[in-house]
């Protein structure tokens, strides 16, 4: 699917109700993702973390930045928002990430370990 569905629209509500939330693990400390660059999360195949089968995720949904040993996440003006520990990431805001945090984009959860 090449479109982003709004989660409050009829089709988005249907997917939101029918599709079980899945978990994906980000292992920063074990170098599953290159820590020296920006980490893009989205449906686009060019994203560092590409989640192609979740239509509630925008093509480029969120960005994790590594700045002087600390990780920050920001929402890239996505259709359905980015959440850290069930709190929405506001527009133009960078939220510091820590081990144990849970990032939610669309129906996908990413655990920071």
Short mmCIF file of N, CA, C and O in Angstrom, two decimals:
data_model
loop_
_atom_site.label_atom_id
_atom_site.label_comp_id
_atom_site.label_asym_id
_atom_site.label_seq_id
_atom_site.Cartn_x
_atom_site.Cartn_y
_atom_site.Cartn_z
N UNK A 1 0.85 -1.17 0.00
CA UNK A 1 0.00 0.00 0.00
C UNK A 1 0.90 1.23 0.00
O UNK A 1 1.81 1.32 0.80
N UNK A 2 0.61 2.20 -0.88
CA UNK A 2 1.48 3.35 -1.02
C UNK A 2 0.84 4.64 -0.51
O UNK A 2 1.27 5.72 -0.84
N UNK A 3 -0.21 4.54 0.28
CA UNK A 3 -0.82 5.74 0.86
C UNK A 3 -0.79 5.61 2.37
O UNK A 3 -0.75 4.52 2.92
N UNK A 4 -0.82 6.76 3.04
CA UNK A 4 -0.90 6.77 4.49
C UNK A 4 -2.36 6.98 4.86
O UNK A 4 -2.99 7.91 4.37
N UNK A 5 -2.90 6.12 5.70
CA UNK A 5 -4.29 6.25 6.13
C UNK A 5 -4.35 7.03 7.43
O UNK A 5 -3.53 6.82 8.33
N UNK A 6 -5.31 7.90 7.54
CA UNK A 6 -5.54 8.63 8.78
C UNK A 6 -6.28 7.71 9.73
O UNK A 6 -7.30 7.13 9.38
N UNK A 7 -5.78 7.56 10.96
CA UNK A 7 -6.31 6.55 11.88
C UNK A 7 -7.76 6.82 12.31
O UNK A 7 -8.43 5.93 12.76
N UNK A 8 -8.25 8.03 12.14
CA UNK A 8 -9.63 8.33 12.53
C UNK A 8 -10.60 8.25 11.35
O UNK A 8 -11.80 8.35 11.53
N UNK A 9 -10.07 8.04 10.15
CA UNK A 9 -10.92 7.84 8.97
C UNK A 9 -11.49 6.43 9.01
O UNK A 9 -11.00 5.56 9.74
N UNK A 10 -12.51 6.17 8.23
CA UNK A 10 -13.18 4.86 8.24
C UNK A 10 -12.20 3.73 8.01
O UNK A 10 -12.14 2.77 8.78
N UNK A 11 -11.39 3.79 6.95
CA UNK A 11 -10.44 2.72 6.66
C UNK A 11 -9.36 2.61 7.74
O UNK A 11 -8.95 1.52 8.11
N UNK A 12 -8.91 3.75 8.24
CA UNK A 12 -7.91 3.75 9.30
C UNK A 12 -8.43 3.14 10.58
O UNK A 12 -7.74 2.39 11.26
N UNK A 13 -9.69 3.46 10.93
CA UNK A 13 -10.31 2.89 12.13
C UNK A 13 -10.41 1.37 12.00
O UNK A 13 -10.18 0.64 12.96
N UNK A 14 -10.76 0.91 10.79
CA UNK A 14 -10.89 -0.52 10.57
C UNK A 14 -9.54 -1.22 10.79
O UNK A 14 -9.46 -2.22 11.49
N UNK A 15 -8.49 -0.68 10.20
CA UNK A 15 -7.15 -1.27 10.35
C UNK A 15 -6.71 -1.18 11.81
O UNK A 15 -6.18 -2.13 12.37
N UNK A 16 -6.95 -0.04 12.43
CA UNK A 16 -6.55 0.15 13.82
C UNK A 16 -7.23 -0.88 14.72
O UNK A 16 -6.63 -1.37 15.67
N UNK A 17 -8.47 -1.22 14.42
CA UNK A 17 -9.20 -2.19 15.25
C UNK A 17 -8.81 -3.63 14.93
O UNK A 17 -8.76 -4.48 15.81
N UNK A 18 -8.52 -3.93 13.67
CA UNK A 18 -8.28 -5.30 13.24
C UNK A 18 -6.83 -5.75 13.36
O UNK A 18 -6.57 -6.92 13.62
N UNK A 19 -5.90 -4.85 13.17
CA UNK A 19 -4.49 -5.23 13.14
C UNK A 19 -3.92 -5.19 14.55
O UNK A 19 -4.04 -4.19 15.26
N UNK A 20 -3.33 -6.28 14.95
CA UNK A 20 -2.73 -6.35 16.27
C UNK A 20 -1.44 -5.53 16.30
O UNK A 20 -0.65 -5.57 15.36
N UNK A 21 -1.23 -4.78 17.38
CA UNK A 21 -0.01 -4.01 17.53
C UNK A 21 1.16 -4.98 17.65
O UNK A 21 1.11 -5.96 18.37
N UNK A 22 2.20 -4.69 16.87
CA UNK A 22 3.36 -5.58 16.90
C UNK A 22 4.56 -4.84 17.49
O UNK A 22 4.57 -3.62 17.52
N UNK A 23 5.52 -5.58 17.95
CA UNK A 23 6.70 -4.99 18.57
C UNK A 23 7.92 -5.24 17.70
O UNK A 23 8.09 -6.32 17.15
N UNK A 24 8.72 -4.23 17.56
CA UNK A 24 10.00 -4.31 16.86
C UNK A 24 11.03 -3.77 17.84
O UNK A 24 10.79 -2.77 18.49
N UNK A 25 12.16 -4.43 17.97
CA UNK A 25 13.17 -4.00 18.92
C UNK A 25 14.26 -3.21 18.25
O UNK A 25 14.81 -3.64 17.25
N UNK A 26 14.59 -2.05 18.78
CA UNK A 26 15.76 -1.29 18.38
C UNK A 26 16.83 -1.59 19.41
O UNK A 26 16.62 -1.39 20.60
N UNK A 27 17.94 -2.08 18.99
CA UNK A 27 19.02 -2.39 19.93
C UNK A 27 20.18 -1.44 19.66
O UNK A 27 21.09 -1.76 18.93
N UNK A 28 20.13 -0.28 20.23
CA UNK A 28 21.19 0.71 20.01
C UNK A 28 22.54 0.21 20.52
O UNK A 28 23.54 0.35 19.86
N UNK A 29 22.56 -0.35 21.69
CA UNK A 29 23.82 -0.76 22.32
C UNK A 29 24.46 -1.93 21.58
O UNK A 29 25.66 -2.08 21.60
N UNK A 30 23.68 -2.76 20.92
CA UNK A 30 24.22 -3.91 20.20
C UNK A 30 24.44 -3.61 18.71
O UNK A 30 24.70 -4.50 17.92
N UNK A 31 24.31 -2.35 18.34
CA UNK A 31 24.60 -1.85 17.01
C UNK A 31 23.79 -2.49 15.88
O UNK A 31 24.29 -2.71 14.80
N UNK A 32 22.53 -2.79 16.15
CA UNK A 32 21.64 -3.23 15.07
C UNK A 32 21.36 -2.07 14.12
O UNK A 32 21.02 -2.27 12.98
N UNK A 33 21.47 -0.86 14.63
CA UNK A 33 21.28 0.35 13.83
C UNK A 33 22.53 1.19 14.00
O UNK A 33 23.02 1.36 15.12
N UNK A 34 23.06 1.71 12.90
CA UNK A 34 24.27 2.53 12.96
C UNK A 34 24.02 3.77 13.81
O UNK A 34 23.16 4.59 13.52
N UNK A 35 24.77 3.92 14.88
CA UNK A 35 24.55 5.00 15.83
C UNK A 35 25.16 6.33 15.41
O UNK A 35 24.90 7.33 16.03
N UNK A 36 25.97 6.32 14.41
CA UNK A 36 26.68 7.54 14.04
C UNK A 36 25.91 8.41 13.04
O UNK A 36 26.40 9.43 12.62
N UNK A 37 24.73 8.00 12.67
CA UNK A 37 23.96 8.79 11.70
C UNK A 37 22.53 8.95 12.19
O UNK A 37 22.13 8.36 13.18
N UNK A 38 21.75 9.74 11.49
CA UNK A 38 20.34 9.89 11.80
C UNK A 38 19.61 8.61 11.46
O UNK A 38 19.92 7.95 10.47
N UNK A 39 18.64 8.25 12.29
CA UNK A 39 17.86 7.04 12.09
C UNK A 39 16.45 7.46 11.70
O UNK A 39 15.72 8.02 12.52
N UNK A 40 16.08 7.21 10.46
CA UNK A 40 14.74 7.54 9.99
C UNK A 40 13.84 6.32 10.14
O UNK A 40 14.23 5.20 9.81
N UNK A 41 12.63 6.55 10.65
CA UNK A 41 11.63 5.50 10.79
C UNK A 41 10.47 5.87 9.87
O UNK A 41 9.98 7.00 9.89
N UNK A 42 10.04 4.90 9.06
CA UNK A 42 8.92 5.17 8.17
C UNK A 42 8.61 3.99 7.28
O UNK A 42 9.21 2.93 7.38
N UNK A 43 7.65 4.19 6.40
CA UNK A 43 7.22 3.15 5.48
C UNK A 43 8.09 3.10 4.23
O UNK A 43 8.12 2.10 3.52
N UNK A 44 8.81 4.16 3.95
CA UNK A 44 9.66 4.23 2.78
C UNK A 44 10.82 3.25 2.90
O UNK A 44 11.44 3.13 3.96
N UNK A 45 11.14 2.56 1.82
CA UNK A 45 12.23 1.58 1.81
C UNK A 45 13.59 2.21 2.11
O UNK A 45 14.52 1.53 2.52
N UNK A 46 13.72 3.52 1.89
CA UNK A 46 14.99 4.19 2.13
C UNK A 46 15.22 4.54 3.60
O UNK A 46 16.30 4.96 3.96
N UNK A 47 14.21 4.37 4.44
CA UNK A 47 14.36 4.66 5.88
C UNK A 47 15.28 3.64 6.53
O UNK A 47 15.32 2.47 6.13
N UNK A 48 16.00 4.08 7.54
CA UNK A 48 16.88 3.18 8.29
C UNK A 48 16.08 2.04 8.88
O UNK A 48 16.47 0.88 8.82
N UNK A 49 14.94 2.38 9.50
CA UNK A 49 14.00 1.39 10.03
C UNK A 49 12.76 1.48 9.14
O UNK A 49 11.93 2.37 9.31
N UNK A 50 12.67 0.59 8.16
CA UNK A 50 11.57 0.59 7.20
C UNK A 50 10.50 -0.40 7.65
O UNK A 50 10.77 -1.58 7.82
N UNK A 51 9.30 0.11 7.87
CA UNK A 51 8.16 -0.71 8.29
C UNK A 51 7.10 -0.58 7.20
O UNK A 51 6.18 0.23 7.30
N UNK A 52 7.25 -1.36 6.16
CA UNK A 52 6.46 -1.20 4.95
C UNK A 52 5.02 -1.69 5.07
O UNK A 52 4.17 -1.26 4.32
N UNK A 53 4.72 -2.58 6.00
CA UNK A 53 3.40 -3.20 6.04
C UNK A 53 2.46 -2.56 7.06
O UNK A 53 1.48 -3.19 7.47
N UNK A 54 2.71 -1.34 7.50
CA UNK A 54 1.83 -0.64 8.43
C UNK A 54 1.36 0.65 7.76
O UNK A 54 2.08 1.65 7.75
N UNK A 55 0.12 0.67 7.20
CA UNK A 55 -0.34 1.85 6.46
C UNK A 55 -0.65 3.06 7.35
O UNK A 55 -0.95 4.13 6.83
N UNK A 56 -0.57 2.91 8.67
CA UNK A 56 -0.77 4.05 9.56
C UNK A 56 0.52 4.82 9.79
O UNK A 56 0.54 5.83 10.48
N UNK A 57 1.63 4.32 9.21
CA UNK A 57 2.92 4.98 9.31
C UNK A 57 3.15 5.78 8.04
O UNK A 57 2.91 5.30 6.93
N UNK A 58 3.64 7.01 8.20
CA UNK A 58 3.95 7.85 7.04
C UNK A 58 5.23 7.37 6.38
O UNK A 58 6.01 6.62 6.96
N UNK A 59 5.45 7.82 5.15
CA UNK A 59 6.65 7.39 4.42
C UNK A 59 7.92 7.72 5.20
O UNK A 59 8.82 6.91 5.32
N UNK A 60 8.03 8.95 5.70
CA UNK A 60 9.10 9.34 6.64
C UNK A 60 8.37 9.86 7.86
O UNK A 60 7.88 10.97 7.89
N UNK A 61 8.30 9.03 8.88
CA UNK A 61 7.44 9.26 10.03
C UNK A 61 8.15 9.96 11.19
O UNK A 61 7.64 10.92 11.76
N UNK A 62 9.34 9.46 11.56
CA UNK A 62 10.05 10.00 12.72
C UNK A 62 11.55 9.94 12.49
O UNK A 62 12.04 9.20 11.62
N UNK A 63 12.27 10.70 13.29
CA UNK A 63 13.72 10.77 13.19
C UNK A 63 14.32 10.62 14.58
O UNK A 63 13.90 11.29 15.52
N UNK A 64 15.28 9.70 14.71
CA UNK A 64 16.05 9.57 15.94
C UNK A 64 17.44 10.12 15.65
O UNK A 64 18.08 9.71 14.68
N UNK A 65 17.89 11.06 16.47
CA UNK A 65 19.20 11.68 16.30
C UNK A 65 20.10 11.31 17.47
O UNK A 65 19.66 11.29 18.62
N UNK A 66 21.35 11.07 17.17
CA UNK A 66 22.36 10.77 18.18
C UNK A 66 23.21 12.02 18.33
O UNK A 66 23.94 12.41 17.42
N UNK A 67 23.10 12.67 19.49
CA UNK A 67 23.82 13.92 19.74
C UNK A 67 24.61 13.78 21.04
O UNK A 67 24.03 13.69 22.12
N UNK A 68 25.93 13.74 20.91
CA UNK A 68 26.84 13.69 22.07
C UNK A 68 26.43 12.61 23.07
O UNK A 68 26.32 12.86 24.26
N UNK A 69 26.16 11.39 22.58
CA UNK A 69 25.85 10.28 23.46
C UNK A 69 24.41 10.17 23.91
O UNK A 69 24.04 9.27 24.65
N UNK A 70 23.56 11.09 23.48
CA UNK A 70 22.15 11.08 23.85
C UNK A 70 21.31 10.95 22.59
O UNK A 70 21.66 11.50 21.55
N UNK A 71 20.20 10.21 22.71
CA UNK A 71 19.29 10.01 21.57
C UNK A 71 18.04 10.83 21.75
O UNK A 71 17.48 10.91 22.84
N UNK A 72 17.60 11.46 20.66
CA UNK A 72 16.39 12.27 20.65
C UNK A 72 15.52 11.81 19.50
O UNK A 72 16.03 11.48 18.42
N UNK A 73 14.20 11.82 19.69
CA UNK A 73 13.28 11.48 18.63
C UNK A 73 12.40 12.69 18.33
O UNK A 73 12.04 13.45 19.25
N UNK A 74 12.10 12.89 17.07
CA UNK A 74 11.17 13.94 16.66
C UNK A 74 10.23 13.38 15.60
O UNK A 74 10.59 12.47 14.85
N UNK A 75 9.03 13.89 15.58
CA UNK A 75 8.04 13.50 14.58
C UNK A 75 8.27 14.33 13.33
O UNK A 75 8.54 15.52 13.41
N UNK A 76 8.18 13.70 12.18
CA UNK A 76 8.43 14.40 10.91
C UNK A 76 7.12 14.82 10.26
O UNK A 76 6.89 14.59 9.09
N UNK A 77 6.24 15.45 11.06
CA UNK A 77 4.94 15.93 10.59
C UNK A 77 4.13 14.77 10.00
O UNK A 77 3.52 14.90 8.94
N UNK A 78 4.14 13.65 10.71
CA UNK A 78 3.42 12.46 10.24
C UNK A 78 1.91 12.65 10.37
O UNK A 78 1.44 13.50 11.12
N UNK A 79 1.17 11.83 9.66
CA UNK A 79 -0.29 11.91 9.66
C UNK A 79 -0.86 11.49 11.03
O UNK A 79 -1.80 12.11 11.52
N UNK A 80 -0.31 10.46 11.65
CA UNK A 80 -0.89 9.89 12.86
C UNK A 80 -0.05 10.06 14.12
O UNK A 80 -0.38 9.53 15.16
N UNK A 81 1.04 10.79 14.03
CA UNK A 81 1.82 11.12 15.21
C UNK A 81 2.80 10.04 15.65
O UNK A 81 2.74 8.89 15.23
N UNK A 82 3.71 10.46 16.51
CA UNK A 82 4.72 9.60 17.12
C UNK A 82 4.53 9.71 18.63
O UNK A 82 4.29 10.81 19.14
N UNK A 83 4.64 8.58 19.32
CA UNK A 83 4.42 8.55 20.76
C UNK A 83 5.62 7.93 21.45
O UNK A 83 6.20 6.97 20.96
N UNK A 84 5.98 8.48 22.60
CA UNK A 84 7.01 7.90 23.47
C UNK A 84 6.34 7.65 24.81
O UNK A 84 5.85 8.60 25.44
N UNK A 85 6.30 6.39 25.21
CA UNK A 85 5.64 6.00 26.46
C UNK A 85 4.20 6.53 26.52
O UNK A 85 3.74 7.05 27.53
N UNK A 86 3.50 6.41 25.39
CA UNK A 86 2.09 6.81 25.24
C UNK A 86 1.87 8.32 25.30
O UNK A 86 0.73 8.77 25.38
N UNK A 87 2.93 9.12 25.24
CA UNK A 87 2.81 10.57 25.20
C UNK A 87 3.16 11.05 23.79
O UNK A 87 4.21 10.68 23.27
N UNK A 88 2.31 11.89 23.19
CA UNK A 88 2.60 12.34 21.83
C UNK A 88 3.83 13.25 21.79
O UNK A 88 4.06 14.05 22.70
N UNK A 89 4.61 13.09 20.73
CA UNK A 89 5.73 13.98 20.47
C UNK A 89 5.17 15.18 19.72
O UNK A 89 4.60 15.03 18.64
N UNK A 90 5.28 16.35 20.30
CA UNK A 90 4.70 17.55 19.70
C UNK A 90 5.51 18.01 18.50
O UNK A 90 6.70 17.73 18.40
N UNK A 91 4.85 18.76 17.63
CA UNK A 91 5.50 19.32 16.45
C UNK A 91 6.68 20.18 16.89
O UNK A 91 6.60 20.93 17.86
N UNK A 92 7.80 20.04 16.19
CA UNK A 92 9.04 20.77 16.45
C UNK A 92 9.64 20.47 17.83
O UNK A 92 10.40 21.28 18.36
N UNK A 93 9.30 19.34 18.42
CA UNK A 93 9.84 18.95 19.72
C UNK A 93 10.78 17.76 19.55
O UNK A 93 10.55 16.88 18.73
N UNK A 94 11.85 17.74 20.33
CA UNK A 94 12.76 16.60 20.39
C UNK A 94 12.63 16.01 21.78
O UNK A 94 12.79 16.72 22.77
N UNK A 95 12.34 14.72 21.84
CA UNK A 95 12.17 14.04 23.11
C UNK A 95 13.37 13.14 23.34
O UNK A 95 13.72 12.34 22.47
N UNK A 96 13.99 13.28 24.50
CA UNK A 96 15.14 12.45 24.84
C UNK A 96 14.67 11.02 25.08
O UNK A 96 13.66 10.78 25.74
N UNK A 97 15.43 10.06 24.53
CA UNK A 97 15.11 8.65 24.70
C UNK A 97 16.05 8.02 25.72
O UNK A 97 17.22 8.40 25.82
N UNK A 98 15.51 7.06 26.46
CA UNK A 98 16.30 6.33 27.45
C UNK A 98 15.95 4.86 27.36
O UNK A 98 14.88 4.50 26.87
N UNK A 99 16.86 3.98 27.81
CA UNK A 99 16.53 2.55 27.82
C UNK A 99 15.21 2.31 28.56
O UNK A 99 14.95 2.91 29.59
N UNK A 100 14.38 1.45 27.97
CA UNK A 100 13.07 1.15 28.55
C UNK A 100 11.94 1.94 27.92
O UNK A 100 10.77 1.59 28.11
N UNK A 101 12.27 3.01 27.20
CA UNK A 101 11.23 3.78 26.52
C UNK A 101 10.60 2.95 25.41
O UNK A 101 11.26 2.11 24.80
N UNK A 102 9.33 3.23 25.14
CA UNK A 102 8.62 2.57 24.05
C UNK A 102 8.16 3.63 23.06
O UNK A 102 7.44 4.57 23.42
N UNK A 103 8.61 3.48 21.82
CA UNK A 103 8.22 4.38 20.74
C UNK A 103 7.08 3.70 19.99
O UNK A 103 7.16 2.52 19.67
N UNK A 104 6.00 4.45 19.72
CA UNK A 104 4.91 3.88 18.93
C UNK A 104 4.67 4.76 17.71
O UNK A 104 4.47 5.97 17.82
N UNK A 105 4.73 4.12 16.55
CA UNK A 105 4.39 4.76 15.28
C UNK A 105 3.39 3.82 14.60
O UNK A 105 3.63 2.63 14.48
N UNK A 106 2.24 4.37 14.18
CA UNK A 106 1.21 3.52 13.60
C UNK A 106 0.81 2.44 14.59
O UNK A 106 0.53 2.71 15.74
N UNK A 107 0.82 1.19 14.13
CA UNK A 107 0.50 0.05 14.99
C UNK A 107 1.77 -0.67 15.44
O UNK A 107 1.72 -1.81 15.91
N UNK A 108 2.91 -0.03 15.30
CA UNK A 108 4.20 -0.67 15.58
C UNK A 108 4.84 -0.04 16.82
O UNK A 108 4.89 1.18 16.94
N UNK A 109 5.32 -0.91 17.71
CA UNK A 109 6.05 -0.44 18.89
C UNK A 109 7.52 -0.79 18.73
O UNK A 109 7.87 -1.88 18.30
N UNK A 110 8.38 0.16 19.09
CA UNK A 110 9.81 -0.06 19.08
C UNK A 110 10.30 0.16 20.50
O UNK A 110 10.02 1.19 21.10
N UNK A 111 11.02 -0.81 21.02
CA UNK A 111 11.52 -0.74 22.38
C UNK A 111 12.97 -0.29 22.39
O UNK A 111 13.79 -0.86 21.68
N UNK A 112 13.26 0.71 23.19
CA UNK A 112 14.63 1.18 23.32
C UNK A 112 15.28 0.37 24.43
O UNK A 112 14.82 0.39 25.57
N UNK A 113 16.33 -0.37 24.07
CA UNK A 113 17.01 -1.22 25.07
C UNK A 113 18.46 -0.84 25.18
O UNK A 113 19.02 -0.22 24.32
#
